[in-house]
Amino acid sequence: MAEQINSAAGDTTGSGAKRWSFWPSILRWIPTSTDRIIASEKRLLSLVRTPYTQEQVNIGTGPPGSKVRWFRSVSNEPRSINTVTFDSKEGSPTLVMVHGYGASQGFFFLNFDALAKHFKVIAIDQLGWGGSSRPDFTCRSTEETEDWFIDSLEEWRKAKNLSSFILLGHSFGGYVAAKYALKHPEHVQQLILVGPAGFSSETEHMSERMTQFRATWKGAVLNQLWESNFTPMKLIRGLGPWGPNLVRRYTNARFTDLTEESSGLLSDYIYHTLAAKPSGELCLKYIFSFGAFAKSPLLYRAPDWKVPTAFIYGHQDWMNYRGAQQARKNMKVPCEIIRVPQAGHFVFMENTSAFHSAVLYACRRFISPQKDSDSLPEGLVSV
């Protein structure tokens, strides 16, 4: 494929990773660096036929007037957002894609070709993830943590000079996308939330069950791990040179429909993005309580919604679409909820063609404004 790699890519390593590069990788306990993340990304995206440009977009040290510099870091170095932009037809609507927790933009590698036929596709690594800068995570509240992601996305938008765009977010990325649209609705033409986190609230019944579970020894241990901000990435780092094998086994078991080549490249990419310096991953306990219930549920913000929204869920998605149904009752903007067959939480990897149909349907007024038909593509279910 044809790609253009911005010269800034070589400068994304950061001082820590540059020190690592002095030592042969075989001598490192954690054999990764930001340079290796970008290299593994390039190998994974070699499977994509559409030409693209990769760049590091400078977002400064923090938004003007913010109480938090990304974020109370001892370093005044500018931060950057790793960004890939795919070639498209002139005049195509812009689609910005935001990955979920534990992922990076390369997870959408099976979707770029199909979507680039209709959109100017831009995919990013959120601050603290993938090939983006990884500042020390010093947020200590839900509000600060949300600002970490929302404000960095807004500074990225300014740097890219985007006035308006379609915003797609998956899982935790859906939570961030929704919170961004609530704060900056003037820049979002359409919101697409794919298996979004944060819509369901903890009911009294669920709260009682969680209290009972915490009283068990297993619940007490898991609750302590949650409150101590233990993440799966810490396990991968702790395994050192055995970490890649664990990730490879997970990838092979989780994404069974991938070819051997795709699975190998994705596994390599996942390892390097997860084993790098902890940063954005430490958001978890500030956004969600034990049991993965949002501390600031999006359900309660439904009356404030100002952007037309489409929800997309796999039929076997562990994220419950009923939270979106509840939210829709209080929304004053168009809202659709679409379920995709033969797919779970990673619907965009598990049933790519149906996922693409769902996205195109959600964006029909931008890509086919002359068509009057609102009929849902075959196989998709509206709920």
mmCIF file of C-alpha atoms in Angstrom:
data_model
loop_
_atom_site.group_PDB
_atom_site.id
_atom_site.type_symbol
_atom_site.label_atom_id
_atom_site.label_comp_id
_atom_site.label_asym_id
_atom_site.label_seq_id
_atom_site.Cartn_x
_atom_site.Cartn_y
_atom_site.Cartn_z
ATOM 1 C CA MET A 1 0.000 0.000 0.000
ATOM 2 C CA ALA A 2 0.982 3.621 -0.305
ATOM 3 C CA GLU A 3 1.494 5.546 2.904
ATOM 4 C CA GLN A 4 3.218 8.700 4.006
ATOM 5 C CA ILE A 5 4.781 8.660 7.442
ATOM 6 C CA ASN A 6 5.223 12.083 8.971
ATOM 7 C CA SER A 7 8.766 12.829 10.070
ATOM 8 C CA ALA A 8 7.486 13.629 13.540
ATOM 9 C CA ALA A 9 6.859 9.946 14.131
ATOM 10 C CA GLY A 10 10.475 9.454 15.056
ATOM 11 C CA ASP A 11 10.139 12.093 17.769
ATOM 12 C CA THR A 12 7.285 10.478 19.674
ATOM 13 C CA THR A 13 9.370 8.252 21.820
ATOM 14 C CA GLY A 14 9.747 10.535 24.806
ATOM 15 C CA SER A 15 12.803 10.724 27.015
ATOM 16 C CA GLY A 16 12.035 7.424 28.790
ATOM 17 C CA ALA A 17 11.727 5.440 25.587
ATOM 18 C CA LYS A 18 14.819 7.107 24.146
ATOM 19 C CA ARG A 19 16.802 5.900 27.145
ATOM 20 C CA TRP A 20 15.449 2.407 26.570
ATOM 21 C CA SER A 21 16.622 2.425 22.962
ATOM 22 C CA PHE A 22 20.245 2.403 24.161
ATOM 23 C CA TRP A 23 19.798 -1.180 25.309
ATOM 24 C CA PRO A 24 19.229 -4.075 22.931
ATOM 25 C CA SER A 25 15.598 -5.146 23.131
ATOM 26 C CA ILE A 26 16.578 -8.641 24.243
ATOM 27 C CA LEU A 27 17.950 -7.163 27.484
ATOM 28 C CA ARG A 28 14.781 -5.215 28.334
ATOM 29 C CA TRP A 29 12.243 -6.671 30.736
ATOM 30 C CA ILE A 30 9.456 -4.942 28.783
ATOM 31 C CA PRO A 31 10.524 -5.120 25.112
ATOM 32 C CA THR A 32 8.651 -2.093 23.777
ATOM 33 C CA SER A 33 8.893 1.657 23.146
ATOM 34 C CA THR A 34 6.835 4.317 21.389
ATOM 35 C CA ASP A 35 8.922 3.840 18.252
ATOM 36 C CA ARG A 36 7.926 0.185 18.332
ATOM 37 C CA ILE A 37 4.265 1.121 18.738
ATOM 38 C CA ILE A 38 4.421 3.234 15.574
ATOM 39 C CA ALA A 39 6.343 0.499 13.741
ATOM 40 C CA SER A 40 3.776 -2.148 14.726
ATOM 41 C CA GLU A 41 0.993 0.229 13.693
ATOM 42 C CA LYS A 42 2.613 0.647 10.288
ATOM 43 C CA ARG A 43 2.852 -3.129 9.854
ATOM 44 C CA LEU A 44 -0.803 -3.595 10.825
ATOM 45 C CA LEU A 45 -1.962 -0.824 8.500
ATOM 46 C CA SER A 46 -0.032 -2.427 5.636
ATOM 47 C CA LEU A 47 -3.152 -4.610 5.400
ATOM 48 C CA VAL A 48 -5.170 -1.507 4.473
ATOM 49 C CA ARG A 49 -5.203 -0.629 0.777
ATOM 50 C CA THR A 50 -6.271 3.007 1.102
ATOM 51 C CA PRO A 51 -3.307 5.415 1.210
ATOM 52 C CA TYR A 52 -2.945 7.249 4.502
ATOM 53 C CA THR A 53 -0.873 9.823 6.346
ATOM 54 C CA GLN A 54 0.359 9.308 9.891
ATOM 55 C CA GLU A 55 1.253 12.328 12.007
ATOM 56 C CA GLN A 56 1.779 13.467 15.562
ATOM 57 C CA VAL A 57 -0.561 16.405 16.172
ATOM 58 C CA ASN A 58 0.827 18.835 18.761
ATOM 59 C CA ILE A 59 -1.827 19.751 21.342
ATOM 60 C CA GLY A 60 0.406 21.794 23.642
ATOM 61 C CA THR A 61 0.747 21.331 27.387
ATOM 62 C CA GLY A 62 -2.898 21.876 28.288
ATOM 63 C CA PRO A 63 -5.982 23.886 27.304
ATOM 64 C CA PRO A 64 -5.848 27.643 28.042
ATOM 65 C CA GLY A 65 -7.387 28.446 31.404
ATOM 66 C CA SER A 66 -7.521 24.816 32.501
ATOM 67 C CA LYS A 67 -6.714 24.004 36.103
ATOM 68 C CA VAL A 68 -4.986 20.903 34.850
ATOM 69 C CA ARG A 69 -1.955 20.815 32.559
ATOM 70 C CA TRP A 70 -1.873 17.313 30.991
ATOM 71 C CA PHE A 71 -2.026 16.963 33.808
ATOM 72 C CA ARG A 72 -0.056 18.531 36.608
ATOM 73 C CA SER A 73 2.908 16.919 34.901
ATOM 74 C CA VAL A 74 6.400 17.923 35.983
ATOM 75 C CA SER A 75 7.227 18.142 32.287
ATOM 76 C CA ASN A 76 6.358 21.166 30.165
ATOM 77 C CA GLU A 77 6.909 19.233 26.954
ATOM 78 C CA PRO A 78 4.102 19.592 24.387
ATOM 79 C CA ARG A 79 1.817 16.605 24.067
ATOM 80 C CA SER A 80 0.822 14.980 20.805
ATOM 81 C CA ILE A 81 -2.042 12.869 19.491
ATOM 82 C CA ASN A 82 -1.118 10.064 17.103
ATOM 83 C CA THR A 83 -3.353 10.503 14.053
ATOM 84 C CA VAL A 84 -3.925 8.629 10.807
ATOM 85 C CA THR A 85 -5.879 10.226 7.953
ATOM 86 C CA PHE A 86 -7.005 8.199 4.954
ATOM 87 C CA ASP A 87 -7.287 9.476 1.399
ATOM 88 C CA SER A 88 -10.841 10.243 0.332
ATOM 89 C CA LYS A 89 -12.882 11.867 -2.390
ATOM 90 C CA GLU A 90 -12.944 15.647 -2.281
ATOM 91 C CA GLY A 91 -15.938 16.910 -0.369
ATOM 92 C CA SER A 92 -16.444 13.718 1.635
ATOM 93 C CA PRO A 93 -17.809 14.218 5.169
ATOM 94 C CA THR A 94 -15.207 13.845 7.910
ATOM 95 C CA LEU A 95 -15.496 10.837 10.221
ATOM 96 C CA VAL A 96 -13.369 10.886 13.390
ATOM 97 C CA MET A 97 -12.963 7.461 15.031
ATOM 98 C CA VAL A 98 -12.149 7.083 18.739
ATOM 99 C CA HIS A 99 -11.067 3.717 20.185
ATOM 100 C CA GLY A 100 -12.076 2.152 23.484
ATOM 101 C CA TYR A 101 -10.284 1.242 26.711
ATOM 102 C CA GLY A 102 -7.278 -1.014 26.204
ATOM 103 C CA ALA A 103 -7.346 -0.370 22.464
ATOM 104 C CA SER A 104 -5.874 2.065 19.934
ATOM 105 C CA GLN A 105 -6.890 3.339 16.506
ATOM 106 C CA GLY A 106 -5.381 0.304 14.748
ATOM 107 C CA PHE A 107 -8.263 -1.815 16.062
ATOM 108 C CA PHE A 108 -10.320 -0.310 13.215
ATOM 109 C CA PHE A 109 -7.964 -1.712 10.553
ATOM 110 C CA LEU A 110 -10.714 -3.887 9.042
ATOM 111 C CA ASN A 111 -12.963 -0.847 8.569
ATOM 112 C CA PHE A 112 -10.752 1.808 7.039
ATOM 113 C CA ASP A 113 -11.009 0.701 3.397
ATOM 114 C CA ALA A 114 -14.808 0.423 3.380
ATOM 115 C CA LEU A 115 -15.424 3.673 5.259
ATOM 116 C CA ALA A 116 -12.831 5.677 3.301
ATOM 117 C CA LYS A 117 -14.984 5.198 0.182
ATOM 118 C CA HIS A 118 -17.600 7.451 1.762
ATOM 119 C CA PHE A 119 -15.789 9.562 4.356
ATOM 120 C CA LYS A 120 -12.590 11.389 5.070
ATOM 121 C CA VAL A 121 -11.621 8.971 7.839
ATOM 122 C CA ILE A 122 -9.431 10.226 10.680
ATOM 123 C CA ALA A 123 -8.565 7.820 13.491
ATOM 124 C CA ILE A 124 -6.746 8.876 16.639
ATOM 125 C CA ASP A 125 -5.052 7.391 19.672
ATOM 126 C CA GLN A 126 -6.491 9.085 22.728
ATOM 127 C CA LEU A 127 -4.060 10.913 25.009
ATOM 128 C CA GLY A 128 -2.215 8.351 27.095
ATOM 129 C CA TRP A 129 -2.892 5.481 24.673
ATOM 130 C CA GLY A 130 -1.283 3.914 21.619
ATOM 131 C CA GLY A 131 1.295 6.083 19.911
ATOM 132 C CA SER A 132 0.106 9.336 21.510
ATOM 133 C CA SER A 133 1.968 11.054 24.339
ATOM 134 C CA ARG A 134 1.741 9.325 27.695
ATOM 135 C CA PRO A 135 1.937 11.991 30.394
ATOM 136 C CA ASP A 136 1.947 11.026 34.056
ATOM 137 C CA PHE A 137 -1.684 10.432 35.011
ATOM 138 C CA THR A 138 -2.297 12.695 38.000
ATOM 139 C CA CYS A 139 -6.079 13.171 37.840
ATOM 140 C CA ARG A 140 -7.823 12.533 41.135
ATOM 141 C CA SER A 141 -11.519 12.966 40.369
ATOM 142 C CA THR A 142 -14.138 12.015 37.791
ATOM 143 C CA GLU A 143 -14.327 15.607 36.523
ATOM 144 C CA GLU A 144 -10.574 15.922 36.065
ATOM 145 C CA THR A 145 -10.375 12.547 34.361
ATOM 146 C CA GLU A 146 -13.147 13.404 31.911
ATOM 147 C CA ASP A 147 -11.401 16.712 31.161
ATOM 148 C CA TRP A 148 -8.168 14.818 30.422
ATOM 149 C CA PHE A 149 -9.837 13.131 27.451
ATOM 150 C CA ILE A 150 -12.396 15.772 26.418
ATOM 151 C CA ASP A 151 -10.024 18.742 26.501
ATOM 152 C CA SER A 152 -7.212 16.889 24.733
ATOM 153 C CA LEU A 153 -9.685 15.920 21.986
ATOM 154 C CA GLU A 154 -10.784 19.542 21.675
ATOM 155 C CA GLU A 155 -7.190 20.814 21.469
ATOM 156 C CA TRP A 156 -6.581 18.192 18.776
ATOM 157 C CA ARG A 157 -9.636 19.457 16.853
ATOM 158 C CA LYS A 158 -8.279 23.011 17.000
ATOM 159 C CA ALA A 159 -4.843 21.880 15.827
ATOM 160 C CA LYS A 160 -6.430 19.999 12.908
ATOM 161 C CA ASN A 161 -8.658 23.002 12.126
ATOM 162 C CA LEU A 162 -11.819 20.897 11.972
ATOM 163 C CA SER A 163 -14.979 22.958 12.278
ATOM 164 C CA SER A 164 -17.439 20.060 12.234
ATOM 165 C CA PHE A 165 -17.319 16.292 11.829
ATOM 166 C CA ILE A 166 -19.089 13.011 12.474
ATOM 167 C CA LEU A 167 -17.780 11.512 15.716
ATOM 168 C CA LEU A 168 -17.679 7.741 16.262
ATOM 169 C CA GLY A 169 -16.590 6.214 19.553
ATOM 170 C CA HIS A 170 -16.390 2.598 20.678
ATOM 171 C CA SER A 171 -16.931 1.424 24.265
ATOM 172 C CA PHE A 172 -15.014 3.821 26.553
ATOM 173 C CA GLY A 173 -14.327 5.878 23.421
ATOM 174 C CA GLY A 174 -18.113 6.145 23.091
ATOM 175 C CA TYR A 175 -18.274 7.552 26.610
ATOM 176 C CA VAL A 176 -15.615 10.125 25.738
ATOM 177 C CA ALA A 177 -17.296 10.967 22.411
ATOM 178 C CA ALA A 178 -20.652 11.495 24.133
ATOM 179 C CA LYS A 179 -19.132 13.692 26.835
ATOM 180 C CA TYR A 180 -17.288 15.670 24.146
ATOM 181 C CA ALA A 181 -20.523 16.189 22.191
ATOM 182 C CA LEU A 182 -22.251 17.414 25.347
ATOM 183 C CA LYS A 183 -19.500 19.984 25.915
ATOM 184 C CA HIS A 184 -18.870 20.950 22.267
ATOM 185 C CA PRO A 185 -22.076 20.148 20.322
ATOM 186 C CA GLU A 186 -21.356 22.849 17.748
ATOM 187 C CA HIS A 187 -18.541 20.753 16.271
ATOM 188 C CA VAL A 188 -20.334 17.390 16.062
ATOM 189 C CA GLN A 189 -22.682 16.820 13.119
ATOM 190 C CA GLN A 190 -23.602 13.264 14.055
ATOM 191 C CA LEU A 191 -22.688 11.053 16.991
ATOM 192 C CA ILE A 192 -22.206 7.309 16.489
ATOM 193 C CA LEU A 193 -21.806 5.341 19.708
ATOM 194 C CA VAL A 194 -20.670 1.745 19.222
ATOM 195 C CA GLY A 195 -21.324 -0.409 22.292
ATOM 196 C CA PRO A 196 -20.757 2.683 24.450
ATOM 197 C CA ALA A 197 -19.828 2.438 28.110
ATOM 198 C CA GLY A 198 -21.417 4.595 30.762
ATOM 199 C CA PHE A 199 -25.123 4.617 29.929
ATOM 200 C CA SER A 200 -26.441 2.126 32.449
ATOM 201 C CA SER A 201 -26.679 3.215 36.063
ATOM 202 C CA GLU A 202 -26.343 1.025 39.129
ATOM 203 C CA THR A 203 -29.871 0.174 40.276
ATOM 204 C CA GLU A 204 -30.766 -0.536 43.894
ATOM 205 C CA HIS A 205 -31.005 -4.245 43.063
ATOM 206 C CA MET A 206 -27.574 -4.237 41.398
ATOM 207 C CA SER A 207 -26.135 -2.209 44.267
ATOM 208 C CA GLU A 208 -27.416 -4.754 46.786
ATOM 209 C CA ARG A 209 -25.904 -7.620 44.777
ATOM 210 C CA MET A 210 -22.549 -5.804 44.537
ATOM 211 C CA THR A 211 -22.577 -5.171 48.293
ATOM 212 C CA GLN A 212 -23.166 -8.868 48.906
ATOM 213 C CA PHE A 213 -20.391 -9.809 46.461
ATOM 214 C CA ARG A 214 -17.916 -7.416 48.091
ATOM 215 C CA ALA A 215 -18.580 -9.202 51.387
ATOM 216 C CA THR A 216 -17.130 -12.429 49.943
ATOM 217 C CA TRP A 217 -13.367 -12.967 49.895
ATOM 218 C CA LYS A 218 -13.314 -12.922 46.096
ATOM 219 C CA GLY A 219 -15.285 -9.692 46.010
ATOM 220 C CA ALA A 220 -13.040 -8.109 48.622
ATOM 221 C CA VAL A 221 -9.905 -9.003 46.661
ATOM 222 C CA LEU A 222 -11.315 -7.771 43.348
ATOM 223 C CA ASN A 223 -12.620 -4.578 44.939
ATOM 224 C CA GLN A 224 -9.196 -3.901 46.449
ATOM 225 C CA LEU A 225 -7.533 -4.456 43.072
ATOM 226 C CA TRP A 226 -10.016 -2.037 41.486
ATOM 227 C CA GLU A 227 -9.479 0.664 44.103
ATOM 228 C CA SER A 228 -5.703 0.267 43.828
ATOM 229 C CA ASN A 229 -6.059 0.914 40.071
ATOM 230 C CA PHE A 230 -4.737 -2.478 39.063
ATOM 231 C CA THR A 231 -5.133 -2.870 35.295
ATOM 232 C CA PRO A 232 -4.666 -5.830 32.907
ATOM 233 C CA MET A 233 -1.768 -3.896 31.401
ATOM 234 C CA LYS A 234 0.146 -4.194 34.678
ATOM 235 C CA LEU A 235 -0.059 -7.967 34.362
ATOM 236 C CA ILE A 236 1.306 -7.818 30.811
ATOM 237 C CA ARG A 237 4.203 -5.605 31.924
ATOM 238 C CA GLY A 238 4.865 -7.840 34.908
ATOM 239 C CA LEU A 239 5.314 -10.835 32.619
ATOM 240 C CA GLY A 240 8.135 -9.025 30.836
ATOM 241 C CA PRO A 241 9.368 -10.961 27.775
ATOM 242 C CA TRP A 242 6.548 -13.504 28.283
ATOM 243 C CA GLY A 243 3.923 -10.785 27.812
ATOM 244 C CA PRO A 244 3.774 -11.038 23.994
ATOM 245 C CA ASN A 245 2.855 -14.723 24.224
ATOM 246 C CA LEU A 246 -0.063 -13.987 26.573
ATOM 247 C CA VAL A 247 -1.360 -11.286 24.217
ATOM 248 C CA ARG A 248 -0.957 -13.615 21.240
ATOM 249 C CA ARG A 249 -3.032 -16.301 22.946
ATOM 250 C CA TYR A 250 -5.714 -13.758 23.834
ATOM 251 C CA THR A 251 -5.872 -12.375 20.287
ATOM 252 C CA ASN A 252 -6.128 -15.829 18.711
ATOM 253 C CA ALA A 253 -8.929 -16.814 21.093
ATOM 254 C CA ARG A 254 -10.820 -13.503 20.967
ATOM 255 C CA PHE A 255 -10.716 -12.731 17.236
ATOM 256 C CA THR A 256 -11.112 -16.159 15.689
ATOM 257 C CA ASP A 257 -12.168 -15.000 12.209
ATOM 258 C CA LEU A 258 -8.912 -13.194 11.447
ATOM 259 C CA THR A 259 -6.383 -14.645 9.036
ATOM 260 C CA GLU A 260 -3.126 -15.902 10.506
ATOM 261 C CA GLU A 261 -1.302 -12.851 9.141
ATOM 262 C CA SER A 262 -3.873 -10.370 10.464
ATOM 263 C CA SER A 263 -3.972 -12.046 13.865
ATOM 264 C CA GLY A 264 -0.190 -11.980 14.159
ATOM 265 C CA LEU A 265 0.095 -8.312 13.213
ATOM 266 C CA LEU A 266 -2.781 -7.324 15.494
ATOM 267 C CA SER A 267 -1.297 -9.290 18.392
ATOM 268 C CA ASP A 268 2.063 -7.569 17.965
ATOM 269 C CA TYR A 269 0.333 -4.181 17.825
ATOM 270 C CA ILE A 270 -1.801 -4.880 20.898
ATOM 271 C CA TYR A 271 1.228 -5.951 22.917
ATOM 272 C CA HIS A 272 3.229 -2.812 22.176
ATOM 273 C CA THR A 273 0.296 -0.483 22.872
ATOM 274 C CA LEU A 274 -0.549 -2.181 26.184
ATOM 275 C CA ALA A 275 2.952 -2.748 27.547
ATOM 276 C CA ALA A 276 4.114 0.850 27.151
ATOM 277 C CA LYS A 277 4.171 3.399 29.976
ATOM 278 C CA PRO A 278 0.897 3.460 31.972
ATOM 279 C CA SER A 279 -1.021 6.674 31.432
ATOM 280 C CA GLY A 280 -4.580 6.832 30.071
ATOM 281 C CA GLU A 281 -5.337 3.344 31.398
ATOM 282 C CA LEU A 282 -5.306 4.717 34.960
ATOM 283 C CA CYS A 283 -8.593 6.527 34.326
ATOM 284 C CA LEU A 284 -10.661 3.459 35.113
ATOM 285 C CA LYS A 285 -11.464 3.826 38.814
ATOM 286 C CA TYR A 286 -12.294 7.528 38.429
ATOM 287 C CA ILE A 287 -14.821 6.970 35.632
ATOM 288 C CA PHE A 288 -16.370 3.695 36.792
ATOM 289 C CA SER A 289 -17.149 2.198 40.170
ATOM 290 C CA PHE A 290 -16.449 -1.466 40.902
ATOM 291 C CA GLY A 291 -18.731 -3.451 38.595
ATOM 292 C CA ALA A 292 -18.131 -1.066 35.657
ATOM 293 C CA PHE A 293 -20.984 1.304 36.539
ATOM 294 C CA ALA A 294 -20.342 4.895 35.464
ATOM 295 C CA LYS A 295 -19.899 7.377 38.296
ATOM 296 C CA SER A 296 -21.433 10.041 36.043
ATOM 297 C CA PRO A 297 -23.945 8.054 33.964
ATOM 298 C CA LEU A 298 -24.735 9.408 30.516
ATOM 299 C CA LEU A 299 -28.322 8.318 31.079
ATOM 300 C CA TYR A 300 -28.832 11.335 33.338
ATOM 301 C CA ARG A 301 -27.524 13.752 30.689
ATOM 302 C CA ALA A 302 -30.026 12.660 28.022
ATOM 303 C CA PRO A 303 -32.175 15.842 28.345
ATOM 304 C CA ASP A 304 -29.043 17.905 27.520
ATOM 305 C CA TRP A 305 -28.370 16.047 24.252
ATOM 306 C CA LYS A 306 -27.998 18.387 21.264
ATOM 307 C CA VAL A 307 -26.504 16.106 18.590
ATOM 308 C CA PRO A 308 -28.373 13.488 16.490
ATOM 309 C CA THR A 309 -27.177 10.103 17.709
ATOM 310 C CA ALA A 310 -27.027 6.533 16.461
ATOM 311 C CA PHE A 311 -26.211 3.645 18.795
ATOM 312 C CA ILE A 312 -24.752 0.454 17.309
ATOM 313 C CA TYR A 313 -24.615 -2.763 19.348
ATOM 314 C CA GLY A 314 -23.667 -6.314 18.480
ATOM 315 C CA HIS A 315 -26.418 -8.809 19.309
ATOM 316 C CA GLN A 316 -24.096 -10.472 21.823
ATOM 317 C CA ASP A 317 -22.601 -7.231 23.137
ATOM 318 C CA TRP A 318 -22.114 -7.335 26.901
ATOM 319 C CA MET A 319 -22.911 -3.607 26.937
ATOM 320 C CA ASN A 320 -26.656 -3.388 27.538
ATOM 321 C CA TYR A 321 -28.555 -1.477 24.844
ATOM 322 C CA ARG A 322 -31.442 -0.909 27.262
ATOM 323 C CA GLY A 323 -29.542 1.966 28.827
ATOM 324 C CA ALA A 324 -29.609 3.685 25.428
ATOM 325 C CA GLN A 325 -33.334 2.975 25.154
ATOM 326 C CA GLN A 326 -33.914 4.660 28.502
ATOM 327 C CA ALA A 327 -31.805 7.646 27.483
ATOM 328 C CA ARG A 328 -33.669 8.037 24.178
ATOM 329 C CA LYS A 329 -36.938 8.645 26.055
ATOM 330 C CA ASN A 330 -35.504 11.919 27.375
ATOM 331 C CA MET A 331 -33.620 13.051 24.258
ATOM 332 C CA LYS A 332 -34.951 15.921 22.172
ATOM 333 C CA VAL A 333 -32.847 15.040 19.107
ATOM 334 C CA PRO A 334 -33.126 12.191 16.564
ATOM 335 C CA CYS A 335 -31.857 8.939 18.078
ATOM 336 C CA GLU A 336 -31.589 5.461 16.557
ATOM 337 C CA ILE A 337 -30.534 2.196 18.178
ATOM 338 C CA ILE A 338 -29.278 -0.493 15.796
ATOM 339 C CA ARG A 339 -28.344 -4.067 16.644
ATOM 340 C CA VAL A 340 -25.966 -6.030 14.416
ATOM 341 C CA PRO A 341 -26.319 -9.829 14.157
ATOM 342 C CA GLN A 342 -23.506 -12.326 14.704
ATOM 343 C CA ALA A 343 -21.395 -9.857 16.638
ATOM 344 C CA GLY A 344 -20.456 -8.996 20.189
ATOM 345 C CA HIS A 345 -18.693 -6.014 21.739
ATOM 346 C CA PHE A 346 -16.152 -5.751 18.906
ATOM 347 C CA VAL A 347 -18.923 -5.535 16.320
ATOM 348 C CA PHE A 348 -16.653 -3.688 13.864
ATOM 349 C CA MET A 349 -14.326 -6.715 13.763
ATOM 350 C CA GLU A 350 -16.831 -9.534 14.166
ATOM 351 C CA ASN A 351 -19.339 -8.551 11.454
ATOM 352 C CA THR A 352 -17.610 -5.892 9.412
ATOM 353 C CA SER A 353 -20.036 -5.705 6.480
ATOM 354 C CA ALA A 354 -23.092 -5.288 8.723
ATOM 355 C CA PHE A 355 -21.225 -2.745 10.848
ATOM 356 C CA HIS A 356 -20.362 -0.707 7.760
ATOM 357 C CA SER A 357 -24.006 -0.846 6.668
ATOM 358 C CA ALA A 358 -25.054 0.439 10.092
ATOM 359 C CA VAL A 359 -22.591 3.348 9.945
ATOM 360 C CA LEU A 360 -23.660 4.301 6.418
ATOM 361 C CA TYR A 361 -27.305 4.123 7.454
ATOM 362 C CA ALA A 362 -26.639 6.353 10.471
ATOM 363 C CA CYS A 363 -24.908 8.878 8.191
ATOM 364 C CA ARG A 364 -27.303 8.641 5.235
ATOM 365 C CA ARG A 365 -28.193 12.341 5.334
ATOM 366 C CA PHE A 366 -24.521 13.201 4.781
ATOM 367 C CA ILE A 367 -23.573 10.664 2.116
ATOM 368 C CA SER A 368 -26.897 10.232 0.259
ATOM 369 C CA PRO A 369 -28.975 13.347 1.004
ATOM 370 C CA GLN A 370 -30.905 12.960 -2.249
ATOM 371 C CA LYS A 371 -32.323 9.567 -1.281
ATOM 372 C CA ASP A 372 -35.707 9.490 0.408
ATOM 373 C CA SER A 373 -35.526 5.895 1.631
ATOM 374 C CA ASP A 374 -35.111 5.383 5.358
ATOM 375 C CA SER A 375 -35.371 1.612 5.216
ATOM 376 C CA LEU A 376 -32.907 -0.203 7.453
ATOM 377 C CA PRO A 377 -30.419 -2.432 5.574
ATOM 378 C CA GLU A 378 -31.247 -6.126 5.596
ATOM 379 C CA GLY A 379 -30.070 -8.012 8.660
ATOM 380 C CA LEU A 380 -29.902 -4.998 10.961
ATOM 381 C CA VAL A 381 -32.477 -4.592 13.711
ATOM 382 C CA SER A 382 -33.857 -1.315 15.049
ATOM 383 C CA VAL A 383 -34.868 -1.398 18.721
#
